[in-house]
PDB file of C-alpha atoms in Angstrom:
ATOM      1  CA  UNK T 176     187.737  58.349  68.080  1.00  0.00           C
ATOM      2  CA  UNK T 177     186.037  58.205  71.747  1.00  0.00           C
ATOM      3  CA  UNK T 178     188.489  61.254  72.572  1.00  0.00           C
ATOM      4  CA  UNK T 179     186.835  63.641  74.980  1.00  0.00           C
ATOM      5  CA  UNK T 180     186.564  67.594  74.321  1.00  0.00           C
ATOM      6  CA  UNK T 181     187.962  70.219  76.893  1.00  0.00           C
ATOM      7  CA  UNK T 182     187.903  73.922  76.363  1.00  0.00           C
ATOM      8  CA  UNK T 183     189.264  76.377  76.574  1.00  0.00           C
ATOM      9  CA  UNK T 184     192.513  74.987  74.788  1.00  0.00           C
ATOM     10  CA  UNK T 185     194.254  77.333  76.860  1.00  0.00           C
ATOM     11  CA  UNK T 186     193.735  79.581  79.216  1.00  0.00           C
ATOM     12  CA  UNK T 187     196.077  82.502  81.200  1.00  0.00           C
ATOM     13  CA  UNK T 188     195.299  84.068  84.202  1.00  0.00           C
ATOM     14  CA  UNK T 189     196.775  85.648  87.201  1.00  0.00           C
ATOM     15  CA  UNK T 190     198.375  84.110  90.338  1.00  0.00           C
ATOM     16  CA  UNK T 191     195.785  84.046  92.804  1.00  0.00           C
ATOM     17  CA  UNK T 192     193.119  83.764  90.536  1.00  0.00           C
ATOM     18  CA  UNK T 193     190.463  80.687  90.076  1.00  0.00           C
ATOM     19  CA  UNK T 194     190.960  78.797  87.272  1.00  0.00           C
ATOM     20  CA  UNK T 195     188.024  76.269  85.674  1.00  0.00           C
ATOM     21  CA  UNK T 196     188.333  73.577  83.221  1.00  0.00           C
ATOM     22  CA  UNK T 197     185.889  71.852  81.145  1.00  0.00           C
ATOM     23  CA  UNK T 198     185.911  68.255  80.007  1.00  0.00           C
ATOM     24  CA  UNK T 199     183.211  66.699  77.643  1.00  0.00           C
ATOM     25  CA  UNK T 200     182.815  63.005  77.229  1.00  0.00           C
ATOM     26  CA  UNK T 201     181.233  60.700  74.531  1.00  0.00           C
ATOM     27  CA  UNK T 202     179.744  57.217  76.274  1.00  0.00           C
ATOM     28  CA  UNK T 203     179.195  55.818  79.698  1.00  0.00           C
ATOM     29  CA  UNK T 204     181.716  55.758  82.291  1.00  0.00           C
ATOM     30  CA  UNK T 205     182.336  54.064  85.131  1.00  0.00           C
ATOM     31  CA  UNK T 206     184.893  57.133  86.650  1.00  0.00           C
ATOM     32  CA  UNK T 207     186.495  60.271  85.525  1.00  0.00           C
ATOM     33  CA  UNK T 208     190.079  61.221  86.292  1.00  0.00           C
ATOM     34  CA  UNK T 209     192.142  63.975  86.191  1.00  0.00           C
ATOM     35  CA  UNK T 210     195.653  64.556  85.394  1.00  0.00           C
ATOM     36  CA  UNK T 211     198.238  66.914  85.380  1.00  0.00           C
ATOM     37  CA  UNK T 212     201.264  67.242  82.678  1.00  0.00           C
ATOM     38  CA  UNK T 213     203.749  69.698  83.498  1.00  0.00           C
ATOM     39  CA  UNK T 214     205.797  70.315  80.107  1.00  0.00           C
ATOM     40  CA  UNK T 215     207.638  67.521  78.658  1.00  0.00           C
ATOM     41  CA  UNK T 216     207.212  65.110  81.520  1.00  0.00           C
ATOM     42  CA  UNK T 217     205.227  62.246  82.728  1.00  0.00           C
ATOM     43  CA  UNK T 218     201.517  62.519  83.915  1.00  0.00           C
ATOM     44  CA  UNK T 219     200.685  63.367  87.724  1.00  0.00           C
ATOM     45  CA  UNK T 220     196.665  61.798  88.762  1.00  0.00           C
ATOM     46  CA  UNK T 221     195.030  64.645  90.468  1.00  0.00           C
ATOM     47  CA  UNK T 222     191.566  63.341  91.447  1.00  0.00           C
ATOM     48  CA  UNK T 223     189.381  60.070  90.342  1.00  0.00           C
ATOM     49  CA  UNK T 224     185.267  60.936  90.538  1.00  0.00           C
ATOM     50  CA  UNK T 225     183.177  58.306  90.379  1.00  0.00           C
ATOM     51  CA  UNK T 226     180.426  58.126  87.637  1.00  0.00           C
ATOM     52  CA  UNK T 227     177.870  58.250  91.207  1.00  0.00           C
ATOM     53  CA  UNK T 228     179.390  61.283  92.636  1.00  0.00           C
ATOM     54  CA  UNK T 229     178.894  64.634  91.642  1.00  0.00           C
ATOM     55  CA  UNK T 230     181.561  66.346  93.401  1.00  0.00           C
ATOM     56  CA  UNK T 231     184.690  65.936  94.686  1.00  0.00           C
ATOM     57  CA  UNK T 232     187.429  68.290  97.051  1.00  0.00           C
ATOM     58  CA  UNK T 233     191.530  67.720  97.052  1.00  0.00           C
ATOM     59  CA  UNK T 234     193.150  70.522  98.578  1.00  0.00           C
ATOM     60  CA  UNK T 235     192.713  73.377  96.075  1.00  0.00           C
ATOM     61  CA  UNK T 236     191.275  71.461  93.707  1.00  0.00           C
ATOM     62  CA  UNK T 237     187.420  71.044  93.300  1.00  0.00           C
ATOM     63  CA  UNK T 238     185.836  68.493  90.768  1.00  0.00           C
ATOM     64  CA  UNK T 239     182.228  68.293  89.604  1.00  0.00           C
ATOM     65  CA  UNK T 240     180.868  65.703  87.139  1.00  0.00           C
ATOM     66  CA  UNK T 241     177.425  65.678  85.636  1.00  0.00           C
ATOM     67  CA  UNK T 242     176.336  62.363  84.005  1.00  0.00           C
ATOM     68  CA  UNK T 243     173.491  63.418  82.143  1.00  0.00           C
ATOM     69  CA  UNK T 244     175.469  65.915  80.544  1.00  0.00           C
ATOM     70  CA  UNK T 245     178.443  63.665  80.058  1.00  0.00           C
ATOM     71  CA  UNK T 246     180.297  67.022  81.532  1.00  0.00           C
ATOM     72  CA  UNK T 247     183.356  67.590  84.377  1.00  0.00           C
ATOM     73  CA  UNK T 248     184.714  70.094  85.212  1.00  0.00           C
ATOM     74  CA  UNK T 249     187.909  71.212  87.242  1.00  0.00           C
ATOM     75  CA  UNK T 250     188.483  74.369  89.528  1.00  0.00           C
ATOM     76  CA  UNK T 251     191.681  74.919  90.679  1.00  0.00           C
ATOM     77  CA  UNK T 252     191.141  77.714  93.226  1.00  0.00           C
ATOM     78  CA  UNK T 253     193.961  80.451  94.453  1.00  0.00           C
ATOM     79  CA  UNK T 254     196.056  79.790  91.764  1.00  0.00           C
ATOM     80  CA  UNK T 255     199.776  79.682  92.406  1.00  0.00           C
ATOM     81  CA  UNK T 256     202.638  80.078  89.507  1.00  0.00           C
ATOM     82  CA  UNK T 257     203.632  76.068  89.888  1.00  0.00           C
ATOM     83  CA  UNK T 258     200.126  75.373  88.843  1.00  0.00           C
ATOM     84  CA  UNK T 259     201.188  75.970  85.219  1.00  0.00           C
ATOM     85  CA  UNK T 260     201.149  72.831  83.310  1.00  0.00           C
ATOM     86  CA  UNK T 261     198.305  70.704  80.819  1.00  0.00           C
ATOM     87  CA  UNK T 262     195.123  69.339  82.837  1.00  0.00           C
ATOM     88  CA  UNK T 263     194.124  66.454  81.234  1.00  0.00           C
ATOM     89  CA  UNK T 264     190.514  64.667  81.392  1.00  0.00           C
ATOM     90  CA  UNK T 265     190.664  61.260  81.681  1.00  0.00           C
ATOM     91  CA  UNK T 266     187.895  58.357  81.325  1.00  0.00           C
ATOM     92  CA  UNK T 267     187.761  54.255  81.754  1.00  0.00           C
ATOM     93  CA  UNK T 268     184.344  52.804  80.031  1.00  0.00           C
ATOM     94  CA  UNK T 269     181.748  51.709  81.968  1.00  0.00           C
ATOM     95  CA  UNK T 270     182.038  48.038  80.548  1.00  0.00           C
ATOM     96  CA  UNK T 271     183.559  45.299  82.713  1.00  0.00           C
ATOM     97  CA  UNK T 272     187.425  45.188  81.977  1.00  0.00           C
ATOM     98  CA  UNK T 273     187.193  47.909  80.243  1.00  0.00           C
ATOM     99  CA  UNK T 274     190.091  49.523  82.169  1.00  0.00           C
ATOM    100  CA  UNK T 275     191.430  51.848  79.120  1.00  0.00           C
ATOM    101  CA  UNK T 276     191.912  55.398  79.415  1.00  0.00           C
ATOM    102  CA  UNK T 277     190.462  57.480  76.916  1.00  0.00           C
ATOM    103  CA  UNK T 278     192.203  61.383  77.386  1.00  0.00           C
ATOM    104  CA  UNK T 279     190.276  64.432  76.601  1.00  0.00           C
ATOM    105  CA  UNK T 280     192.837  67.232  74.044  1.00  0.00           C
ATOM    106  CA  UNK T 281     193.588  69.151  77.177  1.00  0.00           C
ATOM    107  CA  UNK T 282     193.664  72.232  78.744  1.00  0.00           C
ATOM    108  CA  UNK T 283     197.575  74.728  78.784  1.00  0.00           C
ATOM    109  CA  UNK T 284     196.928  76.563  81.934  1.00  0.00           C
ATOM    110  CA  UNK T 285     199.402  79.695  82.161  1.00  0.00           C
ATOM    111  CA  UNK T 286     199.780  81.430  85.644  1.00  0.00           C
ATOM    112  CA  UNK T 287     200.786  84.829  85.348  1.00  0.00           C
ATOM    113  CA  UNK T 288     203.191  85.825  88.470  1.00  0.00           C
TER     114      UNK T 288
ATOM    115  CA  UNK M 133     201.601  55.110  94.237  1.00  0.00           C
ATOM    116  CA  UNK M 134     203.649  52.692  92.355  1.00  0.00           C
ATOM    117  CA  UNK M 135     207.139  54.114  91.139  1.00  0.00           C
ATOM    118  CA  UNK M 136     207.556  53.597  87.448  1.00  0.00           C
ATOM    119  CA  UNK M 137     211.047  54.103  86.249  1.00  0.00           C
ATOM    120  CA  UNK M 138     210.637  54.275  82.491  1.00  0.00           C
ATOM    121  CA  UNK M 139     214.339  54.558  80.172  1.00  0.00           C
ATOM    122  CA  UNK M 140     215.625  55.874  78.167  1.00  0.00           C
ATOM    123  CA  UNK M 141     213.788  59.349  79.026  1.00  0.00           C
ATOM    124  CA  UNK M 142     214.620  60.483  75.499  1.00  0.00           C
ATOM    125  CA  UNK M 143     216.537  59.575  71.845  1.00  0.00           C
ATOM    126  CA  UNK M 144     217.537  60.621  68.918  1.00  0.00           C
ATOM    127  CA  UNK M 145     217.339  58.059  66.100  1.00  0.00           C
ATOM    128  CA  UNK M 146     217.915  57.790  62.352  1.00  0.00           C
ATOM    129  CA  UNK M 147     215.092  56.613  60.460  1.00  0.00           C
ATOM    130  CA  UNK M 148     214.996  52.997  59.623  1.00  0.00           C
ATOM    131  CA  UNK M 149     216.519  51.911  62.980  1.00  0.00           C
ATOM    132  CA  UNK M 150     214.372  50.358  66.031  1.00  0.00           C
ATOM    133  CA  UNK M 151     214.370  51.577  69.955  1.00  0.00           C
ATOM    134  CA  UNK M 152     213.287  49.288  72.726  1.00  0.00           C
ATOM    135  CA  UNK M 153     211.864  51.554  75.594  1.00  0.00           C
ATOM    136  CA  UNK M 154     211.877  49.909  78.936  1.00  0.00           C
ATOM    137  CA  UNK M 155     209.248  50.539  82.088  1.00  0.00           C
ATOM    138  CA  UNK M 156     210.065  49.024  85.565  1.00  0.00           C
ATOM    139  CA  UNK M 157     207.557  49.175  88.720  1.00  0.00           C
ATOM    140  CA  UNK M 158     208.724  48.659  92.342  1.00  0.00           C
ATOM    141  CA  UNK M 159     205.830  46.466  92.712  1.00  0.00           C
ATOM    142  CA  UNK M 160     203.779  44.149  91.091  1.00  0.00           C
ATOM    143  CA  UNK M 161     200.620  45.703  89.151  1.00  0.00           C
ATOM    144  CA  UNK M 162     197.670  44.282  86.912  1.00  0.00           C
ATOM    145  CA  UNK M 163     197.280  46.513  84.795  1.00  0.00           C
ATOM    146  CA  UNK M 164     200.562  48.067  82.259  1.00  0.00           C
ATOM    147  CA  UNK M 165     199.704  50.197  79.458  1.00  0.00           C
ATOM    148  CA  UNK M 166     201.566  52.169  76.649  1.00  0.00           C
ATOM    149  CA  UNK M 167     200.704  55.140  75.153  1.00  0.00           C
ATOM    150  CA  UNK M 168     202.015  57.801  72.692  1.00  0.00           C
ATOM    151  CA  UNK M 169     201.852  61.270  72.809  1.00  0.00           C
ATOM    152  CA  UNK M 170     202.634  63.603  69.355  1.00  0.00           C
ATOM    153  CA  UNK M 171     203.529  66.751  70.102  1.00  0.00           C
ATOM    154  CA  UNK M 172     201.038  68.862  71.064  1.00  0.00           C
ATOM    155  CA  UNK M 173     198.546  65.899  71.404  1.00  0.00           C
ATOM    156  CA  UNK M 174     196.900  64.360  74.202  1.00  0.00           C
ATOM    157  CA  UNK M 175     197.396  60.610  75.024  1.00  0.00           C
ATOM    158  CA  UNK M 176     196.753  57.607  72.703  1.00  0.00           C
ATOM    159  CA  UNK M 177     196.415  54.000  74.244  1.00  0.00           C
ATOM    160  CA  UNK M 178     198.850  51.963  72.065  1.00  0.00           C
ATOM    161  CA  UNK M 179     198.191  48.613  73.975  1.00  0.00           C
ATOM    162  CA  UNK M 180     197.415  46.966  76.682  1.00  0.00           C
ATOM    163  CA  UNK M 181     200.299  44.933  77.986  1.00  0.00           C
ATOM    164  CA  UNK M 182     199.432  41.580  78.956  1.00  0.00           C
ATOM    165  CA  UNK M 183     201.450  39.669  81.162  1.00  0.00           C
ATOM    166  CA  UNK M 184     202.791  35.819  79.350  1.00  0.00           C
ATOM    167  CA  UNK M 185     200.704  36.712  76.823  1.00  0.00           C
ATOM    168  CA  UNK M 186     200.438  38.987  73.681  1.00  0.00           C
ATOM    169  CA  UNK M 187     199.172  42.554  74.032  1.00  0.00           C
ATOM    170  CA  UNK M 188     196.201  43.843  72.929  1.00  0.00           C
ATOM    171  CA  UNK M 189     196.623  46.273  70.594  1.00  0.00           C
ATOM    172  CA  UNK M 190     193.943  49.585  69.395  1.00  0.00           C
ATOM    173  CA  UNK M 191     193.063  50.470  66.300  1.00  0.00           C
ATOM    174  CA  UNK M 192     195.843  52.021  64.418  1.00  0.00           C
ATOM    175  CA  UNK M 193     198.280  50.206  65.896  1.00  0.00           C
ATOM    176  CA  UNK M 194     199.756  46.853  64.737  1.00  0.00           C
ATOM    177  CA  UNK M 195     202.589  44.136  66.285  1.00  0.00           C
ATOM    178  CA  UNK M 196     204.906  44.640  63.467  1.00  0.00           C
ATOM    179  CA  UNK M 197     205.607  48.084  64.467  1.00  0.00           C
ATOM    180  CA  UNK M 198     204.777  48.217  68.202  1.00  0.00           C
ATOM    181  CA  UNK M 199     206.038  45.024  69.817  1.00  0.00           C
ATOM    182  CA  UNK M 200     205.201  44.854  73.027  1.00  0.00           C
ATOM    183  CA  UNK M 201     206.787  42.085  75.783  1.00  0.00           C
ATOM    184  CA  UNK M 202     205.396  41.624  79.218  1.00  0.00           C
ATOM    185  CA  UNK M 203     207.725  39.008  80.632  1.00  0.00           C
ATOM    186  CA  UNK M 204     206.257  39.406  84.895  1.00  0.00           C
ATOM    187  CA  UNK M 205     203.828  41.607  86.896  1.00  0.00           C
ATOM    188  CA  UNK M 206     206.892  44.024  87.019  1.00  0.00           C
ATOM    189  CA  UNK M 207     208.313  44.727  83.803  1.00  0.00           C
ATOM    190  CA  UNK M 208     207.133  45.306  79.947  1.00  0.00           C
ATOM    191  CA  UNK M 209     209.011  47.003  77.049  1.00  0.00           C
ATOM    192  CA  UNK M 210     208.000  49.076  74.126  1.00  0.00           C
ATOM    193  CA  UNK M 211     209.655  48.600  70.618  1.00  0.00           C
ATOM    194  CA  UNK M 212     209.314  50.993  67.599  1.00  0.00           C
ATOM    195  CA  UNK M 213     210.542  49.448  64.805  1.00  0.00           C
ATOM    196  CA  UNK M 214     211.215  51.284  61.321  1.00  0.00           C
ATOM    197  CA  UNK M 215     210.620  54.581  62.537  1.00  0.00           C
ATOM    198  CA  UNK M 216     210.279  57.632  60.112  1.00  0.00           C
ATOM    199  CA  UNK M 217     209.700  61.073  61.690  1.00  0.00           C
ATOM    200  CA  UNK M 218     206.412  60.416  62.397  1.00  0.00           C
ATOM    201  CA  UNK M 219     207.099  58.562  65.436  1.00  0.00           C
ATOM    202  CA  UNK M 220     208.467  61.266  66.988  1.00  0.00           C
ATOM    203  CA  UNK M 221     206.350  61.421  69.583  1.00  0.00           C
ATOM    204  CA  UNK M 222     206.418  61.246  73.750  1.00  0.00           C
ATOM    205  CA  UNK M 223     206.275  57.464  74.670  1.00  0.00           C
ATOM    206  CA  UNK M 224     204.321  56.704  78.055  1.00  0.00           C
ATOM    207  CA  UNK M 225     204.170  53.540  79.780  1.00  0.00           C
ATOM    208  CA  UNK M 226     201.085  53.133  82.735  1.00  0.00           C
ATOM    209  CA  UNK M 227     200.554  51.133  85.350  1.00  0.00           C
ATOM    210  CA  UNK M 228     196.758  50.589  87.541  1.00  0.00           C
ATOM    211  CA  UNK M 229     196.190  47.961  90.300  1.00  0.00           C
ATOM    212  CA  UNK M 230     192.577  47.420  89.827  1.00  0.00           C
ATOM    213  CA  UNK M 231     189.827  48.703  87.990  1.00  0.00           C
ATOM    214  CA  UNK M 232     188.809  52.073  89.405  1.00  0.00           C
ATOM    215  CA  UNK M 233     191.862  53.094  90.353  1.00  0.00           C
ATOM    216  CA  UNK M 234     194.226  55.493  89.420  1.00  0.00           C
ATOM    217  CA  UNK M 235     196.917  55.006  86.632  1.00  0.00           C
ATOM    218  CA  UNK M 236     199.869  55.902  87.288  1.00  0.00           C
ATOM    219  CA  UNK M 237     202.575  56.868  85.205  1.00  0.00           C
ATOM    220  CA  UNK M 238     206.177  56.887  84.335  1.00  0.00           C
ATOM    221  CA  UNK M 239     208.150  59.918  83.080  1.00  0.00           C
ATOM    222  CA  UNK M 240     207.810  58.957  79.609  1.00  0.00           C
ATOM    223  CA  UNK M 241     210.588  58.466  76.401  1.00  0.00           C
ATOM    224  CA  UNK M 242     210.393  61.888  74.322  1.00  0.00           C
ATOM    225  CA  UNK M 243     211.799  60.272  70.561  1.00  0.00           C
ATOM    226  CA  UNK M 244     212.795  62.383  67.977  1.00  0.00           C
ATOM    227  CA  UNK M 245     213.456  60.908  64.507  1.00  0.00           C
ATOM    228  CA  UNK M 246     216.407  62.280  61.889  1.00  0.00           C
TER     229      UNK M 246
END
């Protein structure tokens, strides 16, 4: 499988708090995405990298991605109690038509009130 | 962002029996893909849905258990045929515009088999 790793598995922390996700990948991409799962339901997209950017900013959100590593990484800063859901790595190869998603395991992020 | 309406948004089914799952966009899109999700899993791609054409399936998963239809740029189904408890699962149909894009995605079909 071409799955990517993320750690921690799940993580708890207070509201207000900064919370950081980590996403390892296996073989070239062309972008990285990330997505939100709040329980049960469908899949929100958070924020798209490309494989030549190293950083990205939406709102609280704060996305880094190092190619040579084959490493991302999420910060969701001031953490609020809605927040709580799975984060979800997501990556298309870097292979014309190669549009498939391949998800990372995911991260349970718990914000304490 | 594309709306997705996917249905039903859950079942319960006996084993042996078959459930279409529908997934509708409010526009038309390039891209439509299924996926499942076991509980406590992340996402698997089941196939890519191909529009007039038959789907492209991964490794794993086969026609005669996951037929797929595609009939326009708006529309596809999901069929799982024969299930046994393992399918219980959380079915998710996708949709992107264009390469580089976001995927979007519907609410998903949460199946549980008896």
């Amino acid at each position: 499988s071409q799955q990517g790793e993320e750690d921690p598995q799940a993580l708890s922390i207070q509201e207000g708090e900064n919370a950081t996700m980590n996403c390892s990948y296996k073989t070239s991409i062309n972008n990285l995405q990330w997505y939100r799962q709040n329980s049960g339901r469908g899949l929100v997209h958070l924020i798209l990298i490309r494989s030549n950017e190293r950083e990205k900013h939406s709102g609280r959100l704060r996305v880094t991605l190092d190619t040579s590593k084959k490493s991302s990484s999420l910060l969701i800063t001031a953490s609020r109690a809605a927040d709580t859901a799975s984060y979800f790595c997501a990556t298309d190869g870097s292979n014309f038509g190669n549009e498939k998603l391949t998800f990372g395991t995911g991260t349970r992020l718990t914000i304490i009130p | 962002s594309a709306v997705i309406s996917q249905k039903p948004s859950r079942d319960i089914c006996q084993r042996g029996t078959s459930l279409t799952i529908q997934c509708q966009v409010d526009s038309q899109v390039t891209m439509m893909f299924w996926y499942r999700q076991q509980p406590g899993q992340s996402l698997t791609l089941i196939a890519t849905a191909n529009q007039g054409s038959e789907a492209t399936y991964e490794s794993g998963f086969v026609i005669d258990k996951f037929p797929i239809s595609r009939p326009n740029l708006t529309f596809s189904t999901l069929t799982v045929s024969n299930m046994s408890p393992e399918d219980s699962s959380i079915y998710l149909c996708s949709v992107g515009r264009a390469r580089g894009q976001p995927q979007h995605f519907g609410d998903g079909t949460r199946l549980s088999i008896l």
